[in-house]
PDB file of C-alpha atoms in Angstrom:
ATOM      1  CA  MET R  25      84.187  94.437 123.725  1.00 61.00           C
ATOM      2  CA  VAL R  26      82.872  97.691 125.216  1.00 54.00           C
ATOM      3  CA  ASP R  27      82.540  99.257 121.879  1.00 67.00           C
ATOM      4  CA  LEU R  28      80.238  96.387 120.451  1.00 66.00           C
ATOM      5  CA  VAL R  29      78.017  96.538 123.548  1.00 57.00           C
ATOM      6  CA  ALA R  30      77.805 100.334 123.096  1.00 65.00           C
ATOM      7  CA  SER R  31      77.009  99.799 119.385  1.00 73.00           C
ATOM      8  CA  GLU R  32      74.265  97.444 120.222  1.00 69.00           C
ATOM      9  CA  PHE R  33      72.724  99.672 122.939  1.00 68.00           C
ATOM     10  CA  SER R  34      72.444 102.454 120.798  1.00 76.00           C
ATOM     11  CA  ARG R  35      70.738 100.441 117.927  1.00 74.00           C
ATOM     12  CA  ARG R  36      68.271  99.229 120.512  1.00 68.00           C
ATOM     13  CA  VAL R  37      67.628 102.702 121.545  1.00 70.00           C
ATOM     14  CA  HIS R  38      66.799 103.938 118.161  1.00 74.00           C
ATOM     15  CA  ARG R  39      64.501 100.918 117.702  1.00 70.00           C
ATOM     16  CA  VAL R  40      62.556 102.235 120.660  1.00 67.00           C
ATOM     17  CA  LYS R  41      62.518 105.724 119.505  1.00 69.00           C
ATOM     18  CA  ASP R  42      60.834 104.467 116.065  1.00 69.00           C
ATOM     19  CA  LEU R  43      58.292 102.434 118.072  1.00 64.00           C
ATOM     20  CA  ALA R  44      57.723 105.455 120.182  1.00 65.00           C
ATOM     21  CA  LEU R  45      57.064 107.685 117.034  1.00 63.00           C
ATOM     22  CA  LEU R  46      54.919 104.841 115.377  1.00 61.00           C
ATOM     23  CA  SER R  47      52.896 104.591 118.691  1.00 57.00           C
ATOM     24  CA  SER R  48      52.200 108.659 118.604  1.00 57.00           C
ATOM     25  CA  ALA R  49      51.166 108.475 115.011  1.00 52.00           C
ATOM     26  CA  ASP R  50      49.045 105.497 115.026  1.00 52.00           C
ATOM     27  CA  GLU R  51      46.666 104.146 117.241  1.00 52.00           C
ATOM     28  CA  LYS R  52      48.138 102.600 120.286  1.00 58.00           C
ATOM     29  CA  SER R  53      47.353  98.987 119.128  1.00 69.00           C
ATOM     30  CA  PRO R  54      48.284  96.059 121.428  1.00 73.00           C
ATOM     31  CA  ALA R  55      50.728  94.843 118.970  1.00 72.00           C
ATOM     32  CA  HIS R  56      52.671  98.213 118.854  1.00 66.00           C
ATOM     33  CA  LEU R  57      52.614  98.391 122.841  1.00 71.00           C
ATOM     34  CA  THR R  58      53.964  94.779 123.064  1.00 80.00           C
ATOM     35  CA  ALA R  59      56.706  95.644 120.489  1.00 75.00           C
ATOM     36  CA  LEU R  60      57.571  98.864 122.442  1.00 70.00           C
ATOM     37  CA  HIS R  61      57.784  97.134 125.769  1.00 76.00           C
ATOM     38  CA  ALA R  62      60.028  94.279 124.149  1.00 81.00           C
ATOM     39  CA  ALA R  63      62.217  96.882 122.706  1.00 75.00           C
ATOM     40  CA  LEU R  64      62.656  98.862 126.133  1.00 77.00           C
ATOM     41  CA  THR R  65      63.212  95.313 127.782  1.00 84.00           C
ATOM     42  CA  ASP R  66      66.219  94.814 125.432  1.00 78.00           C
ATOM     43  CA  ALA R  67      67.496  97.986 125.596  1.00 74.00           C
ATOM     44  CA  GLU R  68      67.428  97.871 129.519  1.00 77.00           C
ATOM     45  CA  ARG R  69      69.329  94.475 129.350  1.00 80.00           C
ATOM     46  CA  VAL R  70      71.863  95.954 126.993  1.00 73.00           C
ATOM     47  CA  ALA R  71      72.368  98.866 129.203  1.00 75.00           C
ATOM     48  CA  GLU R  72      73.052  96.635 132.104  1.00 78.00           C
ATOM     49  CA  LEU R  73      75.370  94.725 130.097  1.00 76.00           C
ATOM     50  CA  LEU R  74      77.231  97.754 128.999  1.00 73.00           C
ATOM     51  CA  GLU R  75      77.528  99.075 132.700  1.00 77.00           C
ATOM     52  CA  GLY R  76      79.107  95.753 133.650  1.00 79.00           C
ATOM     53  CA  ARG R  77      81.543  95.731 130.785  1.00 76.00           C
ATOM     54  CA  LEU R  78      82.364  99.380 131.793  1.00 77.00           C
ATOM     55  CA  GLU R  79      82.887  98.171 135.423  1.00 78.00           C
ATOM     56  CA  ASP R  80      85.298  95.610 134.330  1.00 82.00           C
ATOM     57  CA  GLU R  81      87.229  98.086 132.235  1.00 79.00           C
ATOM     58  CA  ARG R  82      87.506 100.188 135.056  1.00 81.00           C
ATOM     59  CA  ALA R  83      88.680  97.561 137.402  1.00 83.00           C
ATOM     60  CA  HIS R  84      91.248  96.381 134.634  1.00 83.00           C
ATOM     61  CA  LEU R  85      92.802 100.088 134.209  1.00 79.00           C
ATOM     62  CA  LYS R  86      93.027 100.047 138.315  1.00 83.00           C
ATOM     63  CA  THR R  87      94.989  96.727 138.024  1.00 84.00           C
ATOM     64  CA  LEU R  88      97.339  98.323 135.206  1.00 83.00           C
ATOM     65  CA  GLN R  89      97.797 101.429 137.231  1.00 86.00           C
ATOM     66  CA  ASP R  90      98.809  99.605 140.320  1.00 84.00           C
ATOM     67  CA  ALA R  91     101.213  97.553 138.486  1.00 84.00           C
ATOM     68  CA  TYR R  92     102.947 100.500 136.987  1.00 86.00           C
ATOM     69  CA  ASP R  93     103.203 102.373 140.265  1.00 84.00           C
ATOM     70  CA  ALA R  94     104.884  99.293 141.788  1.00 83.00           C
ATOM     71  CA  SER R  95     107.228  99.092 138.944  1.00 80.00           C
ATOM     72  CA  VAL R  96     108.087 102.650 139.272  1.00 79.00           C
ATOM     73  CA  LYS R  97     108.638 102.268 142.950  1.00 80.00           C
ATOM     74  CA  ALA R  98     110.912  99.394 142.561  1.00 81.00           C
ATOM     75  CA  GLN R  99     112.951 101.323 139.907  1.00 78.00           C
ATOM     76  CA  GLN R 100     113.347 104.168 142.516  1.00 77.00           C
ATOM     77  CA  GLU R 101     114.346 101.818 145.149  1.00 75.00           C
ATOM     78  CA  THR R 102     117.038 100.235 142.969  1.00 76.00           C
ATOM     79  CA  ILE R 103     118.496 103.669 141.530  1.00 76.00           C
ATOM     80  CA  SER R 104     118.468 105.617 144.871  1.00 68.00           C
ATOM     81  CA  PRO R 105     121.446 103.597 146.479  1.00 72.00           C
ATOM     82  CA  LEU R 106     123.309 103.933 143.102  1.00 70.00           C
ATOM     83  CA  VAL R 107     122.572 107.529 143.128  1.00 65.00           C
ATOM     84  CA  ALA R 108     123.854 107.932 146.690  1.00 68.00           C
ATOM     85  CA  ILE R 109     127.048 105.886 145.945  1.00 74.00           C
ATOM     86  CA  ALA R 110     127.791 108.262 143.089  1.00 67.00           C
ATOM     87  CA  SER R 111     127.334 111.422 144.920  1.00 68.00           C
ATOM     88  CA  ARG R 112     129.689 110.120 147.717  1.00 70.00           C
ATOM     89  CA  VAL R 113     132.270 109.107 144.817  1.00 65.00           C
ATOM     90  CA  CYS R 114     132.117 112.551 143.436  1.00 60.00           C
ATOM     91  CA  THR R 115     132.520 114.332 146.733  1.00 65.00           C
ATOM     92  CA  GLY R 116     135.299 112.153 147.635  1.00 62.00           C
ATOM     93  CA  THR R 117     137.102 112.863 144.353  1.00 61.00           C
ATOM     94  CA  ALA R 118     136.535 116.421 144.790  1.00 59.00           C
ATOM     95  CA  ASN R 119     138.075 116.330 148.286  1.00 61.00           C
ATOM     96  CA  LEU R 120     141.110 114.345 147.217  1.00 61.00           C
ATOM     97  CA  THR R 121     141.814 116.828 144.348  1.00 60.00           C
ATOM     98  CA  HIS R 122     141.574 119.612 146.682  1.00 58.00           C
ATOM     99  CA  ALA R 123     143.727 117.823 149.193  1.00 57.00           C
ATOM    100  CA  ALA R 124     146.289 117.288 146.431  1.00 56.00           C
ATOM    101  CA  CYS R 125     146.380 120.935 145.088  1.00 54.00           C
ATOM    102  CA  GLU R 126     146.670 122.086 148.661  1.00 56.00           C
ATOM    103  CA  GLY R 127     149.655 119.521 149.334  1.00 55.00           C
ATOM    104  CA  GLY R 128     151.342 120.509 146.242  1.00 52.00           C
ATOM    105  CA  LYS R 129     151.719 124.126 147.509  1.00 51.00           C
ATOM    106  CA  GLU R 130     155.096 124.021 149.388  1.00 48.00           C
ATOM    107  CA  SER R 131     155.984 126.814 151.640  1.00 48.00           C
ATOM    108  CA  PRO R 132     159.466 127.920 150.851  1.00 49.00           C
ATOM    109  CA  HIS R 133     160.504 127.963 154.355  1.00 53.00           C
ATOM    110  CA  ASN R 134     159.033 124.351 154.763  1.00 54.00           C
ATOM    111  CA  PRO R 135     159.587 122.230 151.571  1.00 52.00           C
ATOM    112  CA  GLN R 136     157.380 119.079 151.096  1.00 56.00           C
ATOM    113  CA  PRO R 137     159.428 115.747 151.373  1.00 55.00           C
ATOM    114  CA  GLN R 138     159.610 114.081 147.943  1.00 52.00           C
ATOM    115  CA  PRO R 139     159.064 110.404 147.365  1.00 49.00           C
ATOM    116  CA  PRO R 140     162.188 108.304 146.450  1.00 46.00           C
ATOM    117  CA  VAL R 141     162.447 107.675 142.739  1.00 39.00           C
ATOM    118  CA  ALA R 142     162.808 104.008 141.994  1.00 39.00           C
ATOM    119  CA  ALA R 143     165.754 103.162 139.782  1.00 38.00           C
ATOM    120  CA  VAL R 144     165.095 101.708 136.287  1.00 37.00           C
ATOM    121  CA  ALA R 145     166.964  98.370 135.558  1.00 43.00           C
ATOM    122  CA  GLY R 146     168.746  98.032 132.240  1.00 44.00           C
ATOM    123  CA  ARG R 147     171.804  99.280 130.580  1.00 43.00           C
ATOM    124  CA  LYS R 148     172.794 102.735 130.616  1.00 46.00           C
ATOM    125  CA  ASP R 149     172.886 104.713 127.226  1.00 48.00           C
ATOM    126  CA  THR R 150     176.063 106.378 128.093  1.00 51.00           C
ATOM    127  CA  ASN R 151     177.797 103.363 128.145  1.00 68.00           C
ATOM    128  CA  ARG R 152     177.676 102.597 124.494  1.00 77.00           C
ATOM    129  CA  ARG R 153     180.388 100.676 122.854  1.00 85.00           C
ATOM    130  CA  GLN R 154     182.142 102.098 119.653  1.00 90.00           C
ATOM    131  CA  VAL R 155     181.896 100.229 116.490  1.00 92.00           C
ATOM    132  CA  PRO R 156     184.813 100.975 114.168  1.00 92.00           C
ATOM    133  CA  ALA R 157     183.991 100.888 110.341  1.00 93.00           C
ATOM    134  CA  ILE R 158     185.582  98.113 108.567  1.00 94.00           C
ATOM    135  CA  ARG R 159     188.309  99.275 106.089  1.00 95.00           C
ATOM    136  CA  LYS R 160     187.194  98.584 102.434  1.00 96.00           C
ATOM    137  CA  VAL R 161     189.283  96.137 100.240  1.00 97.00           C
ATOM    138  CA  THR R 162     191.474  97.273  97.358  1.00 96.00           C
ATOM    139  CA  GLU R 163     191.807  95.408  94.128  1.00 96.00           C
ATOM    140  CA  HIS R 164     195.692  94.626  95.093  1.00 96.00           C
ATOM    141  CA  GLU R 165     194.338  93.044  98.200  1.00 96.00           C
ATOM    142  CA  LEU R 166     191.628  91.015  96.795  1.00 96.00           C
ATOM    143  CA  ASN R 167     194.116  89.682  94.162  1.00 96.00           C
ATOM    144  CA  SER R 168     196.466  88.543  96.898  1.00 96.00           C
ATOM    145  CA  VAL R 169     193.531  86.479  98.240  1.00 96.00           C
ATOM    146  CA  PRO R 170     193.985  82.689  96.901  1.00 95.00           C
ATOM    147  CA  GLN R 171     191.770  81.757  94.145  1.00 94.00           C
ATOM    148  CA  TYR R 172     190.152  78.816  96.035  1.00 93.00           C
ATOM    149  CA  GLN R 173     189.087  81.295  98.876  1.00 93.00           C
ATOM    150  CA  ARG R 174     187.599  84.210  96.866  1.00 92.00           C
ATOM    151  CA  GLY R 175     186.052  82.149  94.164  1.00 92.00           C
ATOM    152  CA  ARG R 176     184.453  84.491  91.597  1.00 92.00           C
ATOM    153  CA  LEU R 177     184.134  87.157  94.130  1.00 94.00           C
ATOM    154  CA  SER R 178     184.216  90.733  92.646  1.00 95.00           C
ATOM    155  CA  LEU R 179     185.563  93.783  94.301  1.00 96.00           C
ATOM    156  CA  ASP R 180     182.341  95.638  94.223  1.00 97.00           C
ATOM    157  CA  ARG R 181     180.618  92.610  95.730  1.00 96.00           C
ATOM    158  CA  LEU R 182     182.933  92.429  98.564  1.00 96.00           C
ATOM    159  CA  ASN R 183     182.799  96.074  99.485  1.00 97.00           C
ATOM    160  CA  ARG R 184     179.132  96.068  99.469  1.00 96.00           C
ATOM    161  CA  ALA R 185     178.967  93.231 101.792  1.00 96.00           C
ATOM    162  CA  ILE R 186     181.350  95.149 103.967  1.00 96.00           C
ATOM    163  CA  ASP R 187     178.964  98.030 103.980  1.00 96.00           C
ATOM    164  CA  ALA R 188     176.077  95.931 104.947  1.00 96.00           C
ATOM    165  CA  LEU R 189     178.124  94.363 107.825  1.00 96.00           C
ATOM    166  CA  ASP R 190     179.052  97.692 109.052  1.00 96.00           C
ATOM    167  CA  ALA R 191     175.545  98.843 109.074  1.00 96.00           C
ATOM    168  CA  PHE R 192     174.486  95.468 110.949  1.00 96.00           C
ATOM    169  CA  LEU R 193     177.070  95.788 113.604  1.00 95.00           C
ATOM    170  CA  VAL R 194     176.141  99.474 114.319  1.00 96.00           C
ATOM    171  CA  ARG R 195     172.466  98.583 114.682  1.00 95.00           C
ATOM    172  CA  LYS R 196     173.293  95.458 116.729  1.00 95.00           C
ATOM    173  CA  TYR R 197     175.439  97.201 119.250  1.00 95.00           C
ATOM    174  CA  ARG R 198     172.953 100.407 119.456  1.00 94.00           C
ATOM    175  CA  LEU R 199     170.138  97.938 120.561  1.00 94.00           C
ATOM    176  CA  LEU R 200     172.539  95.840 123.054  1.00 93.00           C
ATOM    177  CA  ASP R 201     173.490  99.152 124.829  1.00 92.00           C
ATOM    178  CA  THR R 202     170.112 100.598 124.955  1.00 92.00           C
ATOM    179  CA  SER R 203     167.988 100.120 128.015  1.00 91.00           C
ATOM    180  CA  PRO R 204     165.099  97.555 127.068  1.00 90.00           C
ATOM    181  CA  ASP R 205     162.338 100.370 128.338  1.00 91.00           C
ATOM    182  CA  LYS R 206     163.527 102.623 125.647  1.00 92.00           C
ATOM    183  CA  LEU R 207     163.125 100.460 122.607  1.00 92.00           C
ATOM    184  CA  ARG R 208     160.063 101.385 120.834  1.00 90.00           C
ATOM    185  CA  THR R 209     159.408  99.097 117.816  1.00 93.00           C
ATOM    186  CA  ALA R 210     158.577  95.336 117.991  1.00 93.00           C
ATOM    187  CA  ASP R 211     161.780  94.496 115.570  1.00 93.00           C
ATOM    188  CA  ASP R 212     164.082  96.415 117.837  1.00 93.00           C
ATOM    189  CA  ILE R 213     162.699  94.543 120.866  1.00 94.00           C
ATOM    190  CA  ARG R 214     162.630  91.107 119.503  1.00 94.00           C
ATOM    191  CA  ASP R 215     166.228  91.698 117.857  1.00 94.00           C
ATOM    192  CA  ALA R 216     167.614  92.972 121.035  1.00 94.00           C
ATOM    193  CA  HIS R 217     166.528  90.159 123.061  1.00 94.00           C
ATOM    194  CA  ALA R 218     168.081  87.614 120.619  1.00 92.00           C
ATOM    195  CA  TYR R 219     171.308  89.702 120.701  1.00 92.00           C
ATOM    196  CA  ARG R 220     171.352  89.748 124.388  1.00 92.00           C
ATOM    197  CA  LYS R 221     170.701  85.877 124.556  1.00 90.00           C
ATOM    198  CA  GLY R 222     173.550  85.305 122.318  1.00 86.00           C
ATOM    199  CA  GLU R 223     176.009  87.536 124.018  1.00 87.00           C
ATOM    200  CA  SER R 224     177.962  85.831 126.608  1.00 85.00           C
ATOM    201  CA  ARG R 225     180.361  87.403 129.198  1.00 86.00           C
ATOM    202  CA  ASP R 226     183.371  86.536 127.213  1.00 86.00           C
ATOM    203  CA  LEU R 227     182.142  88.025 124.114  1.00 88.00           C
ATOM    204  CA  ARG R 228     181.358  91.545 125.476  1.00 88.00           C
ATOM    205  CA  LYS R 229     185.096  92.651 125.079  1.00 88.00           C
ATOM    206  CA  TYR R 230     184.564  91.948 121.137  1.00 91.00           C
ATOM    207  CA  ILE R 231     182.677  93.540 118.498  1.00 93.00           C
ATOM    208  CA  CYS R 232     181.378  90.510 116.946  1.00 92.00           C
ATOM    209  CA  PHE R 233     178.679  88.668 114.821  1.00 93.00           C
ATOM    210  CA  SER R 234     177.788  85.010 114.381  1.00 91.00           C
ATOM    211  CA  ASP R 235     176.803  82.638 111.502  1.00 90.00           C
ATOM    212  CA  ASP R 236     173.134  83.222 112.454  1.00 90.00           C
ATOM    213  CA  ASP R 237     173.770  87.050 112.155  1.00 92.00           C
ATOM    214  CA  ALA R 238     175.257  86.786 108.883  1.00 93.00           C
ATOM    215  CA  LYS R 239     172.393  84.761 107.383  1.00 92.00           C
ATOM    216  CA  THR R 240     170.079  87.961 108.172  1.00 92.00           C
ATOM    217  CA  ILE R 241     172.336  90.181 106.325  1.00 93.00           C
ATOM    218  CA  ASP R 242     171.181  90.664 102.547  1.00 91.00           C
ATOM    219  CA  ALA R 243     174.606  91.071 101.188  1.00 91.00           C
ATOM    220  CA  ILE R 244     176.157  87.866 102.898  1.00 92.00           C
ATOM    221  CA  ARG R 245     173.381  85.403 103.724  1.00 86.00           C
ATOM    222  CA  LEU R 246     175.846  82.653 103.936  1.00 86.00           C
ATOM    223  CA  ASP R 247     175.329  81.033 100.273  1.00 91.00           C
ATOM    224  CA  ALA R 248     178.354  80.027  98.268  1.00 92.00           C
ATOM    225  CA  THR R 249     179.115  83.862  97.771  1.00 93.00           C
ATOM    226  CA  GLY R 250     178.579  84.860 101.154  1.00 93.00           C
ATOM    227  CA  ARG R 251     180.972  82.446 102.286  1.00 94.00           C
ATOM    228  CA  CYS R 252     183.482  83.533 100.064  1.00 95.00           C
ATOM    229  CA  VAL R 253     182.975  87.054 101.595  1.00 96.00           C
ATOM    230  CA  LEU R 254     183.635  85.735 104.983  1.00 95.00           C
ATOM    231  CA  SER R 255     186.700  83.848 103.616  1.00 95.00           C
ATOM    232  CA  CYS R 256     188.195  87.075 102.060  1.00 96.00           C
ATOM    233  CA  LEU R 257     187.581  89.132 105.129  1.00 96.00           C
ATOM    234  CA  ARG R 258     189.447  86.684 107.399  1.00 95.00           C
ATOM    235  CA  ALA R 259     192.155  86.268 104.824  1.00 96.00           C
ATOM    236  CA  LEU R 260     192.560  90.048 104.845  1.00 96.00           C
ATOM    237  CA  ARG R 261     192.405  89.881 108.513  1.00 95.00           C
ATOM    238  CA  ARG R 262     189.201  92.231 108.724  1.00 95.00           C
ATOM    239  CA  ILE R 263     187.778  89.843 110.908  1.00 95.00           C
ATOM    240  CA  HIS R 264     188.869  86.601 112.890  1.00 94.00           C
ATOM    241  CA  VAL R 265     187.234  83.685 114.430  1.00 93.00           C
ATOM    242  CA  VAL R 266     186.710  83.623 118.225  1.00 90.00           C
ATOM    243  CA  LYS R 267     186.103  80.423 120.156  1.00 82.00           C
ATOM    244  CA  VAL R 268     184.140  80.777 123.325  1.00 73.00           C
ATOM    245  CA  GLY R 269     183.172  78.029 125.686  1.00 68.00           C
ATOM    246  CA  GLY R 270     182.672  75.241 123.080  1.00 58.00           C
ATOM    247  CA  CYS R 271     180.364  77.464 121.034  1.00 57.00           C
ATOM    248  CA  SER R 272     178.779  75.409 118.033  1.00 57.00           C
ATOM    249  CA  MET R 273     178.482  78.272 115.857  1.00 68.00           C
ATOM    250  CA  MET R 274     181.222  80.411 114.286  1.00 82.00           C
ATOM    251  CA  THR R 275     181.577  83.764 115.858  1.00 87.00           C
ATOM    252  CA  TYR R 276     183.740  86.322 114.056  1.00 88.00           C
ATOM    253  CA  ALA R 277     185.223  89.529 115.749  1.00 89.00           C
ATOM    254  CA  LEU R 278     186.523  92.613 114.005  1.00 91.00           C
ATOM    255  CA  THR R 279     190.512  92.936 113.860  1.00 85.00           C
ATOM    256  CA  ARG R 280     190.867  96.330 115.398  1.00 72.00           C
ATOM    257  CA  ASP R 281     194.234  97.156 113.899  1.00 61.00           C
ATOM    258  CA  THR R 282     192.614  96.764 110.320  1.00 55.00           C
ATOM    259  CA  ALA R 283     189.631  98.788 111.057  1.00 52.00           C
ATOM    260  CA  ASP R 284     189.019 102.598 109.991  1.00 54.00           C
ATOM    261  CA  GLN R 285     190.155 104.711 112.511  1.00 46.00           C
TER     262      GLN R 285
END
């Protein structure tokens, strides 16, 4: 708006100059003088209007400056307490660090007392149970098992199942006898919890596995062939059934006198 008024004022001034030149060159006629007077009057009016607009702009700028100063002051009042708190925190941290360093310097003649170490709950790794390897089956032994018990089970298939069962039992009792806080993988933690849940006080004296355990062993799986595997191992006294407290599932323990020494 100010630019528009200034442009109009400039145009009126040029009009006055043009009329003044005509008046100096020609005879000062009444018409020229009237036009010159009118142009000067218009220029004065526009000048007054321009002055008013400029005054309004100065007032608006002053309002904006006051608002900006108030905003800066409010931000400073908000930030100052936070800066003071941060300064106190940094000072306190530095003092604590210095005190800790000074406290850590023990005199050889006046050692500092040490805090008690809390005991960690869990099983001791030094009390691990030994898992004997199951002795492999020979061709003669397999042929001695009645046909209805061994079915069409081959010697190679039976001995592969024994290897898989050996590996399962070694891992099972390693997890059972390892402190829970030392287990690292999710599978180990999950399986160890399940094994501990299924191991009663009476079963702790055996190296054993259940039907549910057998279902997780690839070489057994408790299908038709897997059941023949368990039947042969029972018939050959590699394992025997353990009955504990009316347990609804079968539990098999290794027969120690037939395990590899």
